[in-house]
Amino acid sequence: LFMAILNLTSFMDETGHPDDPNLEYVGMAGFVAPSGAWEVFEAAWKDLMHNAGLSQPFHMKEFAHSQGQFKSWKGKEDMRRAFLGRAIKLIVETGGKPIGAIVSMSGFRSLTQDQQISYVNPYYIGFQFVTRGSAIEAMFEDPDEQVAMVYAYQSEYGTNNGGRAEQLWHAIKKHTDFGKRMGSYTSATPGNRCPLQAADIFAYELSREFESRVRRPDAAMRWGLRQIIGMYRIPSPQIRLLDRRELLRTVKEGHFPDQTGVNELDSNQEQSAHESMMKWLIERGQFTAEQFSGFMEAAAAVLGKK
């Protein structure tokens, strides 16, 4: 069976800041799609922004709160819905795969001081998981397929000029089995690379969803996030919730010097975490079990290749 090289490219953006006392969740999210699809997206996205009279890069937080360049849009719900609907449609049309990692801050703070120091910062937890998730998408393609990876520029976390994030990326590529699927590393701003604005939307919506589970558990999943999650063609959603137990699993598997708490885990922690996300999709996203009937089989197949 002939499989063409797609030149897959991922775009990832972080959401939330670990020092924000109002947030329970922080993380990183974005999409993996063929470079050709991103080229079409960029042209259409620039047209959308131009036609809406927007001169600055799109930021979902500004849009959601009618701030910045959206200040004059406050209260104009028909216009806001039409714009967001078009933006989400352009994202869905890329045919990309959503990748996301959400870290529970209370879970992180429940770890020992040594364990927290080993992680350095929750940002790098999300960074590692979306990097792995992006690489995994290439495993379904040609054996020579790699993913060119683009991360939103963040001087605080060292995304460029040989900073900590860039060093971590190269370490992951060198020391993991999936590293051979990691192509190139780039850090860019949303103004320079439009797909980072799409990643910003997903990252924001994903963090809002998990915050809502705490503050408004009866509220339905927001429309935009539901459309994005519906993009999965192979039913193995690559969204990871890193609560205390999942963080402890990485402590155990990463052979951290401080193994405090890993005795809380049972042998099927990884499967339980996947099942928990499946339950979240069905109950919160209102997807049916049939739509994701192959979830566990697909997840097991991927995990077997890691």
C-alpha atoms as a printed R data frame, in Angstrom:
    type eleno elety resid chain resno       x      y      z
1   ATOM     1    CA   LEU     A     1   0.000  0.000  0.000
2   ATOM     2    CA   PHE     A     2   1.517  3.300 -1.133
3   ATOM     3    CA   MET     A     3   1.413  6.099  1.420
4   ATOM     4    CA   ALA     A     4   2.434  9.617  0.465
5   ATOM     5    CA   ILE     A     5   4.512 11.878  2.677
6   ATOM     6    CA   LEU     A     6   2.125 14.508  4.037
7   ATOM     7    CA   ASN     A     7   4.677 16.880  5.548
8   ATOM     8    CA   LEU     A     8   2.715 16.970  8.773
9   ATOM     9    CA   THR     A     9   3.051 20.119 10.882
10  ATOM    10    CA   SER     A    10   1.862 20.718 14.431
11  ATOM    11    CA   PHE     A    11   1.062 24.075 16.037
12  ATOM    12    CA   MET     A    12   0.835 24.257 19.835
13  ATOM    13    CA   ASP     A    13  -0.055 27.046 22.260
14  ATOM    14    CA   GLU     A    14  -0.171 27.075 26.051
15  ATOM    15    CA   THR     A    15  -3.157 28.096 28.137
16  ATOM    16    CA   GLY     A    16  -3.217 29.530 31.654
17  ATOM    17    CA   HIS     A    17  -0.311 30.328 33.934
18  ATOM    18    CA   PRO     A    18   0.700 28.210 36.940
19  ATOM    19    CA   ASP     A    19   0.980 31.320 39.122
20  ATOM    20    CA   ASP     A    20  -2.612 32.416 38.473
21  ATOM    21    CA   PRO     A    21  -4.492 31.699 41.737
22  ATOM    22    CA   ASN     A    22  -7.832 31.729 39.913
23  ATOM    23    CA   LEU     A    23  -7.015 28.746 37.725
24  ATOM    24    CA   GLU     A    24  -7.249 25.077 38.579
25  ATOM    25    CA   TYR     A    25  -6.033 23.928 35.154
26  ATOM    26    CA   VAL     A    26  -3.219 24.919 32.801
27  ATOM    27    CA   GLY     A    27  -1.976 23.160 29.718
28  ATOM    28    CA   MET     A    28  -1.153 23.159 26.053
29  ATOM    29    CA   ALA     A    29  -3.098 22.263 22.925
30  ATOM    30    CA   GLY     A    30  -3.129 22.509 19.164
31  ATOM    31    CA   PHE     A    31  -3.404 20.586 15.918
32  ATOM    32    CA   VAL     A    32  -1.446 18.344 13.555
33  ATOM    33    CA   ALA     A    33  -2.288 18.613  9.847
34  ATOM    34    CA   PRO     A    34  -0.547 18.333  6.465
35  ATOM    35    CA   SER     A    35   1.383 21.444  5.445
36  ATOM    36    CA   GLY     A    36  -0.840 21.821  2.380
37  ATOM    37    CA   ALA     A    37  -3.930 22.034  4.573
38  ATOM    38    CA   TRP     A    38  -2.242 24.696  6.697
39  ATOM    39    CA   GLU     A    39  -1.437 26.745  3.590
40  ATOM    40    CA   VAL     A    40  -5.105 26.756  2.601
41  ATOM    41    CA   PHE     A    41  -6.059 27.593  6.182
42  ATOM    42    CA   GLU     A    42  -3.648 30.545  6.393
43  ATOM    43    CA   ALA     A    43  -5.037 32.162  3.257
44  ATOM    44    CA   ALA     A    44  -8.654 31.711  4.379
45  ATOM    45    CA   TRP     A    45  -7.853 32.832  7.944
46  ATOM    46    CA   LYS     A    46  -6.214 36.042  6.759
47  ATOM    47    CA   ASP     A    47  -9.285 36.756  4.617
48  ATOM    48    CA   LEU     A    48 -11.562 36.172  7.614
49  ATOM    49    CA   MET     A    49  -9.560 38.551  9.784
50  ATOM    50    CA   HIS     A    50  -9.365 41.199  7.054
51  ATOM    51    CA   ASN     A    51 -13.094 41.040  6.296
52  ATOM    52    CA   ALA     A    52 -13.855 41.373 10.021
53  ATOM    53    CA   GLY     A    53 -11.714 44.491 10.214
54  ATOM    54    CA   LEU     A    54  -9.176 42.891 12.541
55  ATOM    55    CA   SER     A    55  -5.577 44.040 12.266
56  ATOM    56    CA   GLN     A    56  -4.036 42.186 15.225
57  ATOM    57    CA   PRO     A    57  -3.540 38.425 15.719
58  ATOM    58    CA   PHE     A    58  -6.644 36.706 17.072
59  ATOM    59    CA   HIS     A    59  -6.667 35.843 20.776
60  ATOM    60    CA   MET     A    60  -9.615 33.833 22.056
61  ATOM    61    CA   LYS     A    61  -9.425 35.349 25.536
62  ATOM    62    CA   GLU     A    62  -9.864 38.853 24.085
63  ATOM    63    CA   PHE     A    63 -12.727 37.666 21.897
64  ATOM    64    CA   ALA     A    64 -14.490 35.855 24.750
65  ATOM    65    CA   HIS     A    65 -14.422 38.944 26.966
66  ATOM    66    CA   SER     A    66 -14.939 41.564 24.216
67  ATOM    67    CA   GLN     A    67 -11.598 43.155 24.970
68  ATOM    68    CA   GLY     A    68  -8.832 44.640 22.824
69  ATOM    69    CA   GLN     A    69  -9.790 44.751 19.168
70  ATOM    70    CA   PHE     A    70 -13.136 43.136 20.044
71  ATOM    71    CA   LYS     A    71 -14.210 45.863 22.456
72  ATOM    72    CA   SER     A    72 -16.709 47.314 19.966
73  ATOM    73    CA   TRP     A    73 -18.212 43.833 19.431
74  ATOM    74    CA   LYS     A    74 -19.606 43.677 22.972
75  ATOM    75    CA   GLY     A    75 -23.264 42.700 22.951
76  ATOM    76    CA   LYS     A    76 -23.326 41.984 19.194
77  ATOM    77    CA   GLU     A    77 -24.032 38.304 19.636
78  ATOM    78    CA   ASP     A    78 -25.172 37.550 16.075
79  ATOM    79    CA   MET     A    79 -21.939 38.959 14.678
80  ATOM    80    CA   ARG     A    80 -19.850 37.199 17.307
81  ATOM    81    CA   ARG     A    81 -21.505 33.832 16.656
82  ATOM    82    CA   ALA     A    82 -21.127 34.182 12.889
83  ATOM    83    CA   PHE     A    83 -17.451 35.066 13.200
84  ATOM    84    CA   LEU     A    84 -16.590 32.258 15.627
85  ATOM    85    CA   GLY     A    85 -18.609 29.798 13.562
86  ATOM    86    CA   ARG     A    86 -16.569 30.672 10.489
87  ATOM    87    CA   ALA     A    87 -13.283 30.486 12.427
88  ATOM    88    CA   ILE     A    88 -14.100 27.032 13.807
89  ATOM    89    CA   LYS     A    89 -15.201 25.879 10.333
90  ATOM    90    CA   LEU     A    90 -11.820 26.840  8.880
91  ATOM    91    CA   ILE     A    91 -10.082 24.859 11.628
92  ATOM    92    CA   VAL     A    92 -12.264 21.790 11.040
93  ATOM    93    CA   GLU     A    93 -11.634 21.986  7.286
94  ATOM    94    CA   THR     A    94  -7.906 21.415  7.828
95  ATOM    95    CA   GLY     A    95  -8.781 17.825  8.702
96  ATOM    96    CA   GLY     A    96  -6.204 18.122 11.464
97  ATOM    97    CA   LYS     A    97  -5.966 16.094 14.642
98  ATOM    98    CA   PRO     A    98  -6.463 17.952 17.941
99  ATOM    99    CA   ILE     A    99  -3.822 17.283 20.601
100 ATOM   100    CA   GLY     A   100  -4.149 18.552 24.164
101 ATOM   101    CA   ALA     A   101  -2.791 18.169 27.682
102 ATOM   102    CA   ILE     A   102  -4.390 19.693 30.761
103 ATOM   103    CA   VAL     A   103  -2.584 19.734 34.112
104 ATOM   104    CA   SER     A   104  -4.438 19.929 37.419
105 ATOM   105    CA   MET     A   105  -2.708 22.536 39.564
106 ATOM   106    CA   SER     A   106  -4.096 21.038 42.762
107 ATOM   107    CA   GLY     A   107  -2.749 17.671 41.607
108 ATOM   108    CA   PHE     A   108   0.623 19.225 40.859
109 ATOM   109    CA   ARG     A   109   0.768 20.986 44.231
110 ATOM   110    CA   SER     A   110  -0.102 17.728 46.003
111 ATOM   111    CA   LEU     A   111   3.210 16.247 44.862
112 ATOM   112    CA   THR     A   112   6.282 16.468 47.044
113 ATOM   113    CA   GLN     A   113   8.586 19.460 46.675
114 ATOM   114    CA   ASP     A   114  11.255 17.275 45.074
115 ATOM   115    CA   GLN     A   115   8.782 15.910 42.534
116 ATOM   116    CA   GLN     A   116   7.587 19.392 41.620
117 ATOM   117    CA   ILE     A   117  11.186 20.512 41.183
118 ATOM   118    CA   SER     A   118  11.852 17.509 38.918
119 ATOM   119    CA   TYR     A   119   9.001 18.629 36.680
120 ATOM   120    CA   VAL     A   120  10.392 22.221 36.811
121 ATOM   121    CA   ASN     A   121   7.042 23.765 35.803
122 ATOM   122    CA   PRO     A   122   3.590 22.481 34.710
123 ATOM   123    CA   TYR     A   123   4.249 24.129 31.318
124 ATOM   124    CA   TYR     A   124   6.833 21.458 30.516
125 ATOM   125    CA   ILE     A   125   4.425 18.663 31.459
126 ATOM   126    CA   GLY     A   126   1.952 19.862 28.830
127 ATOM   127    CA   PHE     A   127   4.816 20.484 26.403
128 ATOM   128    CA   GLN     A   128   6.046 16.896 26.660
129 ATOM   129    CA   PHE     A   129   2.606 15.369 26.227
130 ATOM   130    CA   VAL     A   130   1.603 17.389 23.151
131 ATOM   131    CA   THR     A   131   5.025 16.731 21.631
132 ATOM   132    CA   ARG     A   132   4.533 13.005 22.095
133 ATOM   133    CA   GLY     A   133   0.945 13.246 20.861
134 ATOM   134    CA   SER     A   134   2.027 15.096 17.731
135 ATOM   135    CA   ALA     A   135   4.698 12.508 16.974
136 ATOM   136    CA   ILE     A   136   2.196  9.680 17.421
137 ATOM   137    CA   GLU     A   137   0.048 11.097 14.602
138 ATOM   138    CA   ALA     A   138   2.893 10.351 12.161
139 ATOM   139    CA   MET     A   139   2.804  6.677 13.180
140 ATOM   140    CA   PHE     A   140  -0.400  6.217 11.196
141 ATOM   141    CA   GLU     A   141   1.311  7.441  8.018
142 ATOM   142    CA   ASP     A   142   4.283  6.586  5.794
143 ATOM   143    CA   PRO     A   143   7.225  5.070  7.720
144 ATOM   144    CA   ASP     A   144   9.300  8.123  6.816
145 ATOM   145    CA   GLU     A   145   6.663 10.650  7.894
146 ATOM   146    CA   GLN     A   146   7.796 13.174 10.481
147 ATOM   147    CA   VAL     A   147   6.046 16.108 12.144
148 ATOM   148    CA   ALA     A   148   7.497 19.605 11.913
149 ATOM   149    CA   MET     A   149   6.601 21.112 15.284
150 ATOM   150    CA   VAL     A   150   5.825 24.785 15.911
151 ATOM   151    CA   TYR     A   151   5.300 26.160 19.431
152 ATOM   152    CA   ALA     A   152   4.003 29.577 20.461
153 ATOM   153    CA   TYR     A   153   6.922 31.775 21.456
154 ATOM   154    CA   GLN     A   154   7.323 32.079 25.232
155 ATOM   155    CA   SER     A   155  10.478 33.722 26.523
156 ATOM   156    CA   GLU     A   156   9.587 32.732 30.095
157 ATOM   157    CA   TYR     A   157   9.831 29.041 29.247
158 ATOM   158    CA   GLY     A   158  12.684 29.261 26.752
159 ATOM   159    CA   THR     A   159  11.010 28.259 23.510
160 ATOM   160    CA   ASN     A   160  13.830 29.623 21.358
161 ATOM   161    CA   ASN     A   161  17.542 30.466 21.249
162 ATOM   162    CA   GLY     A   162  18.431 27.169 22.875
163 ATOM   163    CA   GLY     A   163  16.180 27.832 25.874
164 ATOM   164    CA   ARG     A   164  14.834 25.199 28.257
165 ATOM   165    CA   ALA     A   165  11.820 24.225 26.125
166 ATOM   166    CA   GLU     A   166  13.931 23.846 22.999
167 ATOM   167    CA   GLN     A   167  16.517 21.801 24.899
168 ATOM   168    CA   LEU     A   168  13.739 19.587 26.264
169 ATOM   169    CA   TRP     A   169  12.399 19.017 22.734
170 ATOM   170    CA   HIS     A   170  15.782 17.856 21.478
171 ATOM   171    CA   ALA     A   171  16.178 15.580 24.508
172 ATOM   172    CA   ILE     A   172  12.776 14.007 23.803
173 ATOM   173    CA   LYS     A   173  13.726 13.467 20.160
174 ATOM   174    CA   LYS     A   174  17.021 11.841 21.114
175 ATOM   175    CA   HIS     A   175  15.881  9.606 23.961
176 ATOM   176    CA   THR     A   176  12.414  8.303 22.987
177 ATOM   177    CA   ASP     A   177  11.191  5.681 20.528
178 ATOM   178    CA   PHE     A   178   8.821  8.178 18.933
179 ATOM   179    CA   GLY     A   179  11.630 10.713 18.528
180 ATOM   180    CA   LYS     A   180  12.215  9.454 14.994
181 ATOM   181    CA   ARG     A   181   8.794 10.879 14.113
182 ATOM   182    CA   MET     A   182   9.780 14.343 15.340
183 ATOM   183    CA   GLY     A   183  10.934 16.469 12.416
184 ATOM   184    CA   SER     A   184  11.948 20.076 13.015
185 ATOM   185    CA   TYR     A   185  11.502 22.453 15.943
186 ATOM   186    CA   THR     A   186  10.337 26.061 15.578
187 ATOM   187    CA   SER     A   187   9.108 28.777 17.923
188 ATOM   188    CA   ALA     A   188   6.930 31.507 16.409
189 ATOM   189    CA   THR     A   189   4.397 34.190 17.273
190 ATOM   190    CA   PRO     A   190   0.703 34.017 16.312
191 ATOM   191    CA   GLY     A   191   1.272 37.048 14.117
192 ATOM   192    CA   ASN     A   192   3.883 35.189 12.087
193 ATOM   193    CA   ARG     A   193   2.116 31.824 11.929
194 ATOM   194    CA   CYS     A   194  -1.688 31.956 11.704
195 ATOM   195    CA   PRO     A   195  -2.227 28.317 12.742
196 ATOM   196    CA   LEU     A   196  -1.023 29.278 16.225
197 ATOM   197    CA   GLN     A   197  -4.198 31.380 16.445
198 ATOM   198    CA   ALA     A   198  -6.187 28.191 15.803
199 ATOM   199    CA   ALA     A   199  -4.191 26.464 18.541
200 ATOM   200    CA   ASP     A   200  -5.025 29.396 20.822
201 ATOM   201    CA   ILE     A   201  -8.755 28.776 20.316
202 ATOM   202    CA   PHE     A   202  -8.478 25.079 21.154
203 ATOM   203    CA   ALA     A   203  -6.217 25.674 24.159
204 ATOM   204    CA   TYR     A   204  -8.593 28.295 25.550
205 ATOM   205    CA   GLU     A   205 -11.710 26.167 24.989
206 ATOM   206    CA   LEU     A   206 -10.095 23.107 26.540
207 ATOM   207    CA   SER     A   207  -9.058 24.955 29.694
208 ATOM   208    CA   ARG     A   208 -12.517 26.557 29.936
209 ATOM   209    CA   GLU     A   209 -14.100 23.123 29.715
210 ATOM   210    CA   PHE     A   210 -12.129 21.742 32.632
211 ATOM   211    CA   GLU     A   211 -12.594 24.883 34.702
212 ATOM   212    CA   SER     A   212 -16.344 24.518 34.084
213 ATOM   213    CA   ARG     A   213 -16.246 20.981 35.453
214 ATOM   214    CA   VAL     A   214 -15.220 22.549 38.759
215 ATOM   215    CA   ARG     A   215 -17.353 25.689 38.772
216 ATOM   216    CA   ARG     A   216 -20.366 24.782 36.613
217 ATOM   217    CA   PRO     A   217 -20.532 20.983 36.402
218 ATOM   218    CA   ASP     A   218 -24.048 21.050 34.951
219 ATOM   219    CA   ALA     A   219 -23.129 23.329 32.030
220 ATOM   220    CA   ALA     A   220 -22.873 21.655 28.624
221 ATOM   221    CA   MET     A   221 -19.624 21.512 26.700
222 ATOM   222    CA   ARG     A   222 -19.179 24.698 24.692
223 ATOM   223    CA   TRP     A   223 -20.101 24.504 21.007
224 ATOM   224    CA   GLY     A   224 -16.624 25.365 19.713
225 ATOM   225    CA   LEU     A   225 -14.874 22.640 21.691
226 ATOM   226    CA   ARG     A   226 -17.433 20.077 20.620
227 ATOM   227    CA   GLN     A   227 -16.757 20.869 16.943
228 ATOM   228    CA   ILE     A   228 -13.003 20.562 17.488
229 ATOM   229    CA   ILE     A   229 -13.239 17.247 19.324
230 ATOM   230    CA   GLY     A   230 -15.457 15.963 16.511
231 ATOM   231    CA   MET     A   231 -12.433 16.256 14.191
232 ATOM   232    CA   TYR     A   232 -11.013 12.920 15.364
233 ATOM   233    CA   ARG     A   233 -11.163 10.457 12.478
234 ATOM   234    CA   ILE     A   234  -9.576  7.599 14.383
235 ATOM   235    CA   PRO     A   235 -11.461  7.354 17.664
236 ATOM   236    CA   SER     A   236  -8.573  7.783 20.065
237 ATOM   237    CA   PRO     A   237  -8.788 11.370 21.294
238 ATOM   238    CA   GLN     A   238  -5.357 12.644 22.236
239 ATOM   239    CA   ILE     A   239  -6.431 14.765 25.153
240 ATOM   240    CA   ARG     A   240  -4.764 13.980 28.434
241 ATOM   241    CA   LEU     A   241  -5.888 15.097 31.867
242 ATOM   242    CA   LEU     A   242  -2.928 15.015 34.233
243 ATOM   243    CA   ASP     A   243  -4.463 14.835 37.685
244 ATOM   244    CA   ARG     A   244  -2.563 13.577 40.743
245 ATOM   245    CA   ARG     A   245  -2.725  9.912 39.713
246 ATOM   246    CA   GLU     A   246  -1.583 10.564 36.143
247 ATOM   247    CA   LEU     A   247   1.214 12.803 37.389
248 ATOM   248    CA   LEU     A   248   2.297 10.046 39.755
249 ATOM   249    CA   ARG     A   249   2.290  7.593 36.862
250 ATOM   250    CA   THR     A   250   4.780  9.790 35.009
251 ATOM   251    CA   VAL     A   251   6.813 10.057 38.222
252 ATOM   252    CA   LYS     A   252   6.938  6.268 38.369
253 ATOM   253    CA   GLU     A   253   7.607  5.670 34.677
254 ATOM   254    CA   GLY     A   254  10.133  8.516 34.557
255 ATOM   255    CA   HIS     A   255  12.033  6.935 37.460
256 ATOM   256    CA   PHE     A   256  12.035 10.181 39.418
257 ATOM   257    CA   PRO     A   257  14.422 10.056 42.424
258 ATOM   258    CA   ASP     A   258  11.461 10.749 44.721
259 ATOM   259    CA   GLN     A   259   8.876  7.980 44.271
260 ATOM   260    CA   THR     A   260   6.613  9.162 47.107
261 ATOM   261    CA   GLY     A   261   2.971  8.341 46.422
262 ATOM   262    CA   VAL     A   262   3.370  5.899 43.533
263 ATOM   263    CA   ASN     A   263   2.019  3.146 45.796
264 ATOM   264    CA   GLU     A   264  -1.396  4.803 45.232
265 ATOM   265    CA   LEU     A   265  -1.368  3.536 41.644
266 ATOM   266    CA   ASP     A   266  -2.712  0.222 40.423
267 ATOM   267    CA   SER     A   267  -1.525 -1.694 37.396
268 ATOM   268    CA   ASN     A   268  -4.226 -0.360 35.060
269 ATOM   269    CA   GLN     A   269  -3.785  3.361 35.775
270 ATOM   270    CA   GLU     A   270  -3.095  4.193 32.119
271 ATOM   271    CA   GLN     A   271  -6.172  2.312 30.900
272 ATOM   272    CA   SER     A   272  -8.270  3.924 33.639
273 ATOM   273    CA   ALA     A   273  -7.108  7.364 32.523
274 ATOM   274    CA   HIS     A   274  -8.128  6.627 28.929
275 ATOM   275    CA   GLU     A   275 -11.499  5.303 30.066
276 ATOM   276    CA   SER     A   276 -12.013  8.455 32.120
277 ATOM   277    CA   MET     A   277 -11.458 10.590 29.026
278 ATOM   278    CA   MET     A   278 -13.854  8.370 27.072
279 ATOM   279    CA   LYS     A   279 -16.494  8.929 29.748
280 ATOM   280    CA   TRP     A   280 -15.832 12.679 29.569
281 ATOM   281    CA   LEU     A   281 -16.406 12.656 25.795
282 ATOM   282    CA   ILE     A   282 -19.660 10.770 26.030
283 ATOM   283    CA   GLU     A   283 -21.131 12.596 29.019
284 ATOM   284    CA   ARG     A   284 -19.817 16.130 28.527
285 ATOM   285    CA   GLY     A   285 -19.464 16.225 24.763
286 ATOM   286    CA   GLN     A   286 -22.701 14.341 24.235
287 ATOM   287    CA   PHE     A   287 -21.049 12.009 21.768
288 ATOM   288    CA   THR     A   288 -22.434  8.492 21.627
289 ATOM   289    CA   ALA     A   289 -20.470  5.404 22.572
290 ATOM   290    CA   GLU     A   290 -20.891  4.210 18.963
291 ATOM   291    CA   GLN     A   291 -19.086  7.288 17.613
292 ATOM   292    CA   PHE     A   292 -16.063  6.306 19.669
293 ATOM   293    CA   SER     A   293 -16.632  2.559 19.768
294 ATOM   294    CA   GLY     A   294 -13.064  1.746 18.750
295 ATOM   295    CA   PHE     A   295 -11.519  4.020 21.340
296 ATOM   296    CA   MET     A   296  -9.808  1.468 23.541
297 ATOM   297    CA   GLU     A   297  -8.639 -0.702 20.622
298 ATOM   298    CA   ALA     A   298  -7.145  2.291 18.792
299 ATOM   299    CA   ALA     A   299  -5.562  3.629 21.961
300 ATOM   300    CA   ALA     A   300  -4.038  0.225 22.754
301 ATOM   301    CA   ALA     A   301  -2.612 -0.017 19.222
302 ATOM   302    CA   VAL     A   302  -0.957  3.384 19.515
303 ATOM   303    CA   LEU     A   303   0.368  2.752 23.002
304 ATOM   304    CA   GLY     A   304   1.894 -0.501 21.793
305 ATOM   305    CA   LYS     A   305   4.054  1.509 19.364
306 ATOM   306    CA   LYS     A   306   5.302  4.146 21.788
